[in-house]
């Protein structure tokens, strides 16, 4: 069998979050699929690694191989029980942003009606 890349969001996709009820068999079936040795599990989420860990503990879902978090601004993988960011992702963003950081981008976006930054605690170098 060839390897299978399984990517999913967390909130309102894998995890119930809101008024829609959860299917009672969804998480057990998902866990069984994710446990297959041929599956590489990736969570793609707006959450950071800490909030992702909190969701996994609360909802008892499998630990992924890779976490694409912070609305796509970080990619991390589990290394010796700790999440390590992919330096190549940071380097690519830094190159594309031509030395600008999050503050410079926020300044460029300031004044757009309806666009609000998240709390400072949720900001990172590229968000």
GROMACS .gro file of N, CA and C in nm:
model
  381
    1UNK      N    1   0.084  -0.119   0.000
    1UNK     CA    2   0.000   0.000   0.000
    1UNK      C    3   0.087   0.124   0.000
    2UNK      N    4   0.049   0.225  -0.074
    2UNK     CA    5   0.124   0.350  -0.074
    2UNK      C    6   0.083   0.434   0.047
    3UNK      N    7   0.169   0.526   0.082
    3UNK     CA    8   0.142   0.615   0.196
    3UNK      C    9   0.023   0.704   0.165
    4UNK      N   10  -0.051   0.739   0.268
    4UNK     CA   11  -0.168   0.825   0.257
    4UNK      C   12  -0.145   0.948   0.343
    5UNK      N   13  -0.157   1.066   0.284
    5UNK     CA   14  -0.148   1.192   0.356
    5UNK      C   15  -0.289   1.234   0.392
    6UNK      N   16  -0.318   1.242   0.521
    6UNK     CA   17  -0.450   1.279   0.570
    6UNK      C   18  -0.439   1.413   0.641
    7UNK      N   19  -0.500   1.515   0.583
    7UNK     CA   20  -0.496   1.651   0.638
    7UNK      C   21  -0.638   1.693   0.676
    8UNK      N   22  -0.653   1.752   0.794
    8UNK     CA   23  -0.783   1.800   0.836
    8UNK      C   24  -0.769   1.923   0.925
    9UNK      N   25  -0.870   2.008   0.918
    9UNK     CA   26  -0.883   2.118   1.013
    9UNK      C   27  -0.928   2.056   1.145
   10UNK      N   28  -0.931   2.134   1.250
   10UNK     CA   29  -0.979   2.085   1.378
   10UNK      C   30  -1.122   2.133   1.405
   11UNK      N   31  -1.138   2.262   1.427
   11UNK     CA   32  -1.266   2.316   1.469
   11UNK      C   33  -1.371   2.310   1.360
   12UNK      N   34  -1.484   2.252   1.396
   12UNK     CA   35  -1.601   2.236   1.309
   12UNK      C   36  -1.575   2.141   1.192
   13UNK      N   37  -1.465   2.071   1.196
   13UNK     CA   38  -1.436   1.968   1.096
   13UNK      C   39  -1.416   1.836   1.169
   14UNK      N   40  -1.307   1.825   1.242
   14UNK     CA   41  -1.281   1.706   1.321
   14UNK      C   42  -1.344   1.718   1.460
   15UNK      N   43  -1.340   1.838   1.516
   15UNK     CA   44  -1.393   1.862   1.651
   15UNK      C   45  -1.523   1.940   1.644
   16UNK      N   46  -1.619   1.902   1.727
   16UNK     CA   47  -1.741   1.983   1.732
   16UNK      C   48  -1.708   2.118   1.794
   17UNK      N   49  -1.758   2.222   1.736
   17UNK     CA   50  -1.735   2.356   1.788
   17UNK      C   51  -1.849   2.442   1.736
   18UNK      N   52  -1.952   2.453   1.815
   18UNK     CA   53  -2.070   2.526   1.771
   18UNK      C   54  -2.194   2.444   1.798
   19UNK      N   55  -2.299   2.471   1.723
   19UNK     CA   56  -2.429   2.409   1.750
   19UNK      C   57  -2.447   2.272   1.684
   20UNK      N   58  -2.372   2.242   1.581
   20UNK     CA   59  -2.391   2.114   1.511
   20UNK      C   60  -2.348   1.999   1.601
   21UNK      N   61  -2.430   1.895   1.612
   21UNK     CA   62  -2.393   1.781   1.697
   21UNK      C   63  -2.283   1.697   1.630
   22UNK      N   64  -2.207   1.632   1.713
   22UNK     CA   65  -2.100   1.544   1.664
   22UNK      C   66  -2.158   1.406   1.635
   23UNK      N   67  -2.114   1.347   1.527
   23UNK     CA   68  -2.149   1.208   1.500
   23UNK      C   69  -2.082   1.121   1.606
   24UNK      N   70  -2.155   1.034   1.673
   24UNK     CA   71  -2.096   0.955   1.782
   24UNK      C   72  -1.984   0.861   1.739
   25UNK      N   73  -1.977   0.824   1.612
   25UNK     CA   74  -1.873   0.731   1.565
   25UNK      C   75  -1.757   0.801   1.496
   26UNK      N   76  -1.767   0.932   1.475
   26UNK     CA   77  -1.668   1.002   1.393
   26UNK      C   78  -1.527   0.995   1.449
   27UNK      N   79  -1.508   1.032   1.575
   27UNK     CA   80  -1.372   1.033   1.630
   27UNK      C   81  -1.313   0.894   1.645
   28UNK      N   82  -1.388   0.793   1.690
   28UNK     CA   83  -1.329   0.658   1.695
   28UNK      C   84  -1.288   0.606   1.557
   29UNK      N   85  -1.368   0.631   1.456
   29UNK     CA   86  -1.333   0.588   1.320
   29UNK      C   87  -1.211   0.664   1.269
   30UNK      N   88  -1.208   0.793   1.298
   30UNK     CA   89  -1.093   0.875   1.257
   30UNK      C   90  -0.966   0.824   1.325
   31UNK      N   91  -0.974   0.795   1.454
   31UNK     CA   92  -0.857   0.746   1.529
   31UNK      C   93  -0.807   0.614   1.471
   32UNK      N   94  -0.899   0.528   1.432
   32UNK     CA   95  -0.859   0.400   1.372
   32UNK      C   96  -0.786   0.422   1.239
   33UNK      N   97  -0.838   0.511   1.157
   33UNK     CA   98  -0.772   0.542   1.030
   33UNK      C   99  -0.635   0.603   1.054
   34UNK      N  100  -0.627   0.700   1.145
   34UNK     CA  101  -0.500   0.770   1.172
   34UNK      C  102  -0.395   0.676   1.231
   35UNK      N  103  -0.436   0.568   1.297
   35UNK     CA  104  -0.342   0.474   1.357
   35UNK      C  105  -0.275   0.382   1.255
   36UNK      N  106  -0.327   0.379   1.134
   36UNK     CA  107  -0.269   0.295   1.029
   36UNK      C  108  -0.126   0.342   1.000
   37UNK      N  109  -0.033   0.250   0.995
   37UNK     CA  110   0.108   0.285   0.973
   37UNK      C  111   0.133   0.353   0.840
   38UNK      N  112   0.043   0.338   0.745
   38UNK     CA  113   0.061   0.401   0.614
   38UNK      C  114   0.003   0.542   0.607
   39UNK      N  115  -0.052   0.591   0.717
   39UNK     CA  116  -0.114   0.723   0.719
   39UNK      C  117  -0.021   0.824   0.786
   40UNK      N  118   0.000   0.937   0.719
   40UNK     CA  119   0.068   1.052   0.777
   40UNK      C  120  -0.040   1.154   0.807
   41UNK      N  121  -0.058   1.186   0.935
   41UNK     CA  122  -0.165   1.275   0.980
   41UNK      C  123  -0.114   1.417   0.996
   42UNK      N  124  -0.187   1.512   0.938
   42UNK     CA  125  -0.154   1.654   0.947
   42UNK      C  126  -0.278   1.730   0.990
   43UNK      N  127  -0.265   1.813   1.093
   43UNK     CA  128  -0.373   1.905   1.129
   43UNK      C  129  -0.339   2.042   1.070
   44UNK      N  130  -0.437   2.100   1.005
   44UNK     CA  131  -0.423   2.234   0.946
   44UNK      C  132  -0.523   2.321   1.020
   45UNK      N  133  -0.473   2.414   1.098
   45UNK     CA  134  -0.561   2.484   1.192
   45UNK      C  135  -0.518   2.628   1.215
   46UNK      N  136  -0.608   2.707   1.263
   46UNK     CA  137  -0.575   2.842   1.306
   46UNK      C  138  -0.509   2.842   1.442
   47UNK      N  139  -0.514   2.729   1.511
   47UNK     CA  140  -0.455   2.719   1.645
   47UNK      C  141  -0.303   2.713   1.639
   48UNK      N  142  -0.240   2.754   1.749
   48UNK     CA  143  -0.096   2.734   1.762
   48UNK      C  144  -0.073   2.596   1.824
   49UNK      N  145   0.052   2.558   1.843
   49UNK     CA  146   0.083   2.424   1.894
   49UNK      C  147   0.022   2.401   2.032
   50UNK      N  148   0.024   2.502   2.119
   50UNK     CA  149  -0.032   2.488   2.253
   50UNK      C  150  -0.182   2.466   2.250
   51UNK      N  151  -0.253   2.545   2.171
   51UNK     CA  152  -0.398   2.528   2.160
   51UNK      C  153  -0.434   2.397   2.089
   52UNK      N  154  -0.349   2.355   1.997
   52UNK     CA  155  -0.370   2.226   1.932
   52UNK      C  156  -0.357   2.112   2.031
   53UNK      N  157  -0.257   2.120   2.119
   53UNK     CA  158  -0.239   2.018   2.222
   53UNK      C  159  -0.357   2.016   2.318
   54UNK      N  160  -0.406   2.134   2.352
   54UNK     CA  161  -0.523   2.144   2.441
   54UNK      C  162  -0.645   2.076   2.378
   55UNK      N  163  -0.666   2.100   2.249
   55UNK     CA  164  -0.779   2.038   2.179
   55UNK      C  165  -0.763   1.887   2.172
   56UNK      N  166  -0.640   1.840   2.145
   56UNK     CA  167  -0.617   1.696   2.138
   56UNK      C  168  -0.645   1.629   2.273
   57UNK      N  169  -0.602   1.693   2.382
   57UNK     CA  170  -0.625   1.637   2.515
   57UNK      C  171  -0.773   1.638   2.550
   58UNK      N  172  -0.841   1.745   2.519
   58UNK     CA  173  -0.983   1.756   2.552
   58UNK      C  174  -1.067   1.656   2.473
   59UNK      N  175  -1.038   1.642   2.344
   59UNK     CA  176  -1.122   1.562   2.256
   59UNK      C  177  -1.065   1.424   2.228
   60UNK      N  178  -0.948   1.393   2.283
   60UNK     CA  179  -0.887   1.260   2.267
   60UNK      C  180  -0.873   1.220   2.120
   61UNK      N  181  -0.813   1.309   2.042
   61UNK     CA  182  -0.786   1.278   1.902
   61UNK      C  183  -0.638   1.247   1.887
   62UNK      N  184  -0.600   1.176   1.782
   62UNK     CA  185  -0.460   1.136   1.764
   62UNK      C  186  -0.365   1.254   1.750
   63UNK      N  187  -0.244   1.232   1.794
   63UNK     CA  188  -0.138   1.331   1.776
   63UNK      C  189  -0.095   1.325   1.629
   64UNK      N  190  -0.089   1.439   1.561
   64UNK     CA  191  -0.050   1.436   1.421
   64UNK      C  192   0.102   1.426   1.404
   65UNK      N  193   0.143   1.392   1.285
   65UNK     CA  194   0.285   1.393   1.251
   65UNK      C  195   0.333   1.536   1.228
   66UNK      N  196   0.244   1.618   1.171
   66UNK     CA  197   0.277   1.757   1.138
   66UNK      C  198   0.160   1.845   1.177
   67UNK      N  199   0.190   1.966   1.223
   67UNK     CA  200   0.088   2.065   1.256
   67UNK      C  201   0.115   2.190   1.172
   68UNK      N  202   0.021   2.221   1.085
   68UNK     CA  203   0.026   2.349   1.013
   68UNK      C  204  -0.066   2.440   1.092
   69UNK      N  205  -0.010   2.535   1.162
   69UNK     CA  206  -0.088   2.615   1.257
   69UNK      C  207  -0.079   2.763   1.232
   70UNK      N  208  -0.139   2.834   1.326
   70UNK     CA  209  -0.136   2.981   1.321
   70UNK      C  210  -0.181   3.032   1.186
   71UNK      N  211  -0.290   2.977   1.135
   71UNK     CA  212  -0.348   3.015   1.006
   71UNK      C  213  -0.244   3.001   0.894
   72UNK      N  214  -0.168   2.891   0.899
   72UNK     CA  215  -0.073   2.861   0.793
   72UNK      C  216   0.062   2.928   0.805
   73UNK      N  217   0.085   3.004   0.911
   73UNK     CA  218   0.213   3.075   0.922
   73UNK      C  219   0.322   2.993   0.991
   74UNK      N  220   0.285   2.877   1.047
   74UNK     CA  221   0.386   2.789   1.106
   74UNK      C  222   0.362   2.645   1.060
   75UNK      N  223   0.470   2.575   1.045
   75UNK     CA  224   0.465   2.431   1.022
   75UNK      C  225   0.559   2.370   1.124
   76UNK      N  226   0.508   2.272   1.198
   76UNK     CA  227   0.590   2.209   1.302
   76UNK      C  228   0.568   2.058   1.298
   77UNK      N  229   0.670   1.986   1.344
   77UNK     CA  230   0.658   1.841   1.356
   77UNK      C  231   0.703   1.801   1.496
   78UNK      N  232   0.654   1.687   1.540
   78UNK     CA  233   0.687   1.638   1.673
   78UNK      C  234   0.826   1.577   1.670
   79UNK      N  235   0.913   1.630   1.754
   79UNK     CA  236   1.050   1.581   1.766
   79UNK      C  237   1.081   1.558   1.913
   80UNK      N  238   1.100   1.435   1.951
   80UNK     CA  239   1.132   1.401   2.090
   80UNK      C  240   1.032   1.463   2.187
   81UNK      N  241   0.905   1.447   2.160
   81UNK     CA  242   0.796   1.493   2.246
   81UNK      C  243   0.779   1.645   2.251
   82UNK      N  244   0.843   1.718   2.163
   82UNK     CA  245   0.826   1.864   2.157
   82UNK      C  246   0.805   1.904   2.012
   83UNK      N  247   0.727   2.008   1.991
   83UNK     CA  248   0.701   2.055   1.856
   83UNK      C  249   0.817   2.143   1.811
   84UNK      N  250   0.873   2.110   1.696
   84UNK     CA  251   0.981   2.188   1.638
   84UNK      C  252   0.935   2.250   1.506
   85UNK      N  253   0.953   2.380   1.495
   85UNK     CA  254   0.912   2.449   1.372
   85UNK      C  255   1.002   2.409   1.257
   86UNK      N  256   0.947   2.416   1.137
   86UNK     CA  257   1.025   2.392   1.016
   86UNK      C  258   1.097   2.522   0.980
   87UNK      N  259   1.228   2.528   0.998
   87UNK     CA  260   1.301   2.650   0.966
   87UNK      C  261   1.284   2.691   0.819
   88UNK      N  262   1.271   2.596   0.730
   88UNK     CA  263   1.256   2.629   0.587
   88UNK      C  264   1.130   2.712   0.563
   89UNK      N  265   1.024   2.686   0.639
   89UNK     CA  266   0.900   2.763   0.625
   89UNK      C  267   0.924   2.908   0.666
   90UNK      N  268   0.990   2.927   0.781
   90UNK     CA  269   1.021   3.062   0.827
   90UNK      C  270   1.112   3.134   0.727
   91UNK      N  271   1.210   3.063   0.673
   91UNK     CA  272   1.301   3.123   0.576
   91UNK      C  273   1.228   3.165   0.449
   92UNK      N  274   1.135   3.081   0.403
   92UNK     CA  275   1.059   3.113   0.282
   92UNK      C  276   0.971   3.236   0.302
   93UNK      N  277   0.904   3.243   0.417
   93UNK     CA  278   0.820   3.360   0.443
   93UNK      C  279   0.907   3.485   0.455
   94UNK      N  280   1.019   3.475   0.527
   94UNK     CA  281   1.108   3.590   0.543
   94UNK      C  282   1.156   3.641   0.407
   95UNK      N  283   1.190   3.549   0.320
   95UNK     CA  284   1.237   3.587   0.186
   95UNK      C  285   1.124   3.655   0.108
   96UNK      N  286   1.005   3.598   0.113
   96UNK     CA  287   0.891   3.655   0.040
   96UNK      C  288   0.850   3.791   0.096
   97UNK      N  289   0.866   3.809   0.226
   97UNK     CA  290   0.826   3.936   0.288
   97UNK      C  291   0.937   4.040   0.281
   98UNK      N  292   1.051   4.003   0.224
   98UNK     CA  293   1.163   4.095   0.202
   98UNK      C  294   1.205   4.172   0.327
   99UNK      N  295   1.220   4.098   0.436
   99UNK     CA  296   1.268   4.157   0.560
   99UNK      C  297   1.162   4.222   0.648
  100UNK      N  298   1.040   4.228   0.601
  100UNK     CA  299   0.933   4.285   0.685
  100UNK      C  300   0.889   4.180   0.786
  101UNK      N  301   0.841   4.226   0.900
  101UNK     CA  302   0.785   4.138   1.002
  101UNK      C  303   0.636   4.163   1.017
  102UNK      N  304   0.577   4.097   1.113
  102UNK     CA  305   0.435   4.109   1.137
  102UNK      C  306   0.389   4.252   1.160
  103UNK      N  307   0.470   4.332   1.233
  103UNK     CA  308   0.432   4.471   1.258
  103UNK      C  309   0.419   4.550   1.129
  104UNK      N  310   0.511   4.530   1.036
  104UNK     CA  311   0.506   4.602   0.908
  104UNK      C  312   0.383   4.563   0.828
  105UNK      N  313   0.349   4.436   0.831
  105UNK     CA  314   0.231   4.390   0.758
  105UNK      C  315   0.105   4.444   0.823
  106UNK      N  316   0.101   4.443   0.957
  106UNK     CA  317  -0.015   4.500   1.026
  106UNK      C  318  -0.032   4.648   0.990
  107UNK      N  319   0.079   4.721   0.980
  107UNK     CA  320   0.071   4.862   0.940
  107UNK      C  321   0.012   4.876   0.800
  108UNK      N  322   0.051   4.788   0.708
  108UNK     CA  323  -0.003   4.794   0.572
  108UNK      C  324  -0.152   4.766   0.568
  109UNK      N  325  -0.199   4.682   0.658
  109UNK     CA  326  -0.340   4.641   0.658
  109UNK      C  327  -0.429   4.731   0.744
  110UNK      N  328  -0.365   4.819   0.821
  110UNK     CA  329  -0.441   4.906   0.911
  110UNK      C  330  -0.541   4.990   0.832
  111UNK      N  331  -0.660   5.004   0.887
  111UNK     CA  332  -0.761   5.086   0.824
  111UNK      C  333  -0.857   5.011   0.734
  112UNK      N  334  -0.834   4.882   0.713
  112UNK     CA  335  -0.928   4.803   0.632
  112UNK      C  336  -1.050   4.772   0.719
  113UNK      N  337  -1.165   4.819   0.678
  113UNK     CA  338  -1.288   4.803   0.755
  113UNK      C  339  -1.320   4.654   0.773
  114UNK      N  340  -1.347   4.617   0.898
  114UNK     CA  341  -1.384   4.479   0.930
  114UNK      C  342  -1.268   4.387   0.958
  115UNK      N  343  -1.146   4.432   0.935
  115UNK     CA  344  -1.027   4.350   0.960
  115UNK      C  345  -0.970   4.386   1.095
  116UNK      N  346  -0.969   4.289   1.185
  116UNK     CA  347  -0.920   4.310   1.321
  116UNK      C  348  -0.810   4.210   1.352
  117UNK      N  349  -0.698   4.256   1.408
  117UNK     CA  350  -0.594   4.161   1.448
  117UNK      C  351  -0.638   4.081   1.570
  118UNK      N  352  -0.585   3.962   1.582
  118UNK     CA  353  -0.608   3.884   1.703
  118UNK      C  354  -0.527   3.946   1.816
  119UNK      N  355  -0.553   3.898   1.938
  119UNK     CA  356  -0.480   3.947   2.054
  119UNK      C  357  -0.330   3.932   2.033
  120UNK      N  358  -0.252   4.017   2.101
  120UNK     CA  359  -0.107   4.011   2.091
  120UNK      C  360  -0.053   3.872   2.127
  121UNK      N  361  -0.119   3.803   2.221
  121UNK     CA  362  -0.072   3.670   2.262
  121UNK      C  363  -0.083   3.569   2.148
  122UNK      N  364  -0.162   3.597   2.047
  122UNK     CA  365  -0.183   3.505   1.933
  122UNK      C  366  -0.098   3.545   1.813
  123UNK      N  367  -0.015   3.646   1.827
  123UNK     CA  368   0.068   3.692   1.715
  123UNK      C  369   0.200   3.616   1.712
  124UNK      N  370   0.258   3.609   1.596
  124UNK     CA  371   0.390   3.547   1.579
  124UNK      C  372   0.468   3.631   1.479
  125UNK      N  373   0.584   3.586   1.441
  125UNK     CA  374   0.664   3.665   1.348
  125UNK      C  375   0.596   3.689   1.214
  126UNK      N  376   0.507   3.598   1.171
  126UNK     CA  377   0.445   3.609   1.039
  126UNK      C  378   0.295   3.625   1.049
  127UNK      N  379   0.243   3.656   1.164
  127UNK     CA  380   0.098   3.669   1.183
  127UNK      C  381   0.067   3.789   1.268
   0.00000   0.00000   0.00000
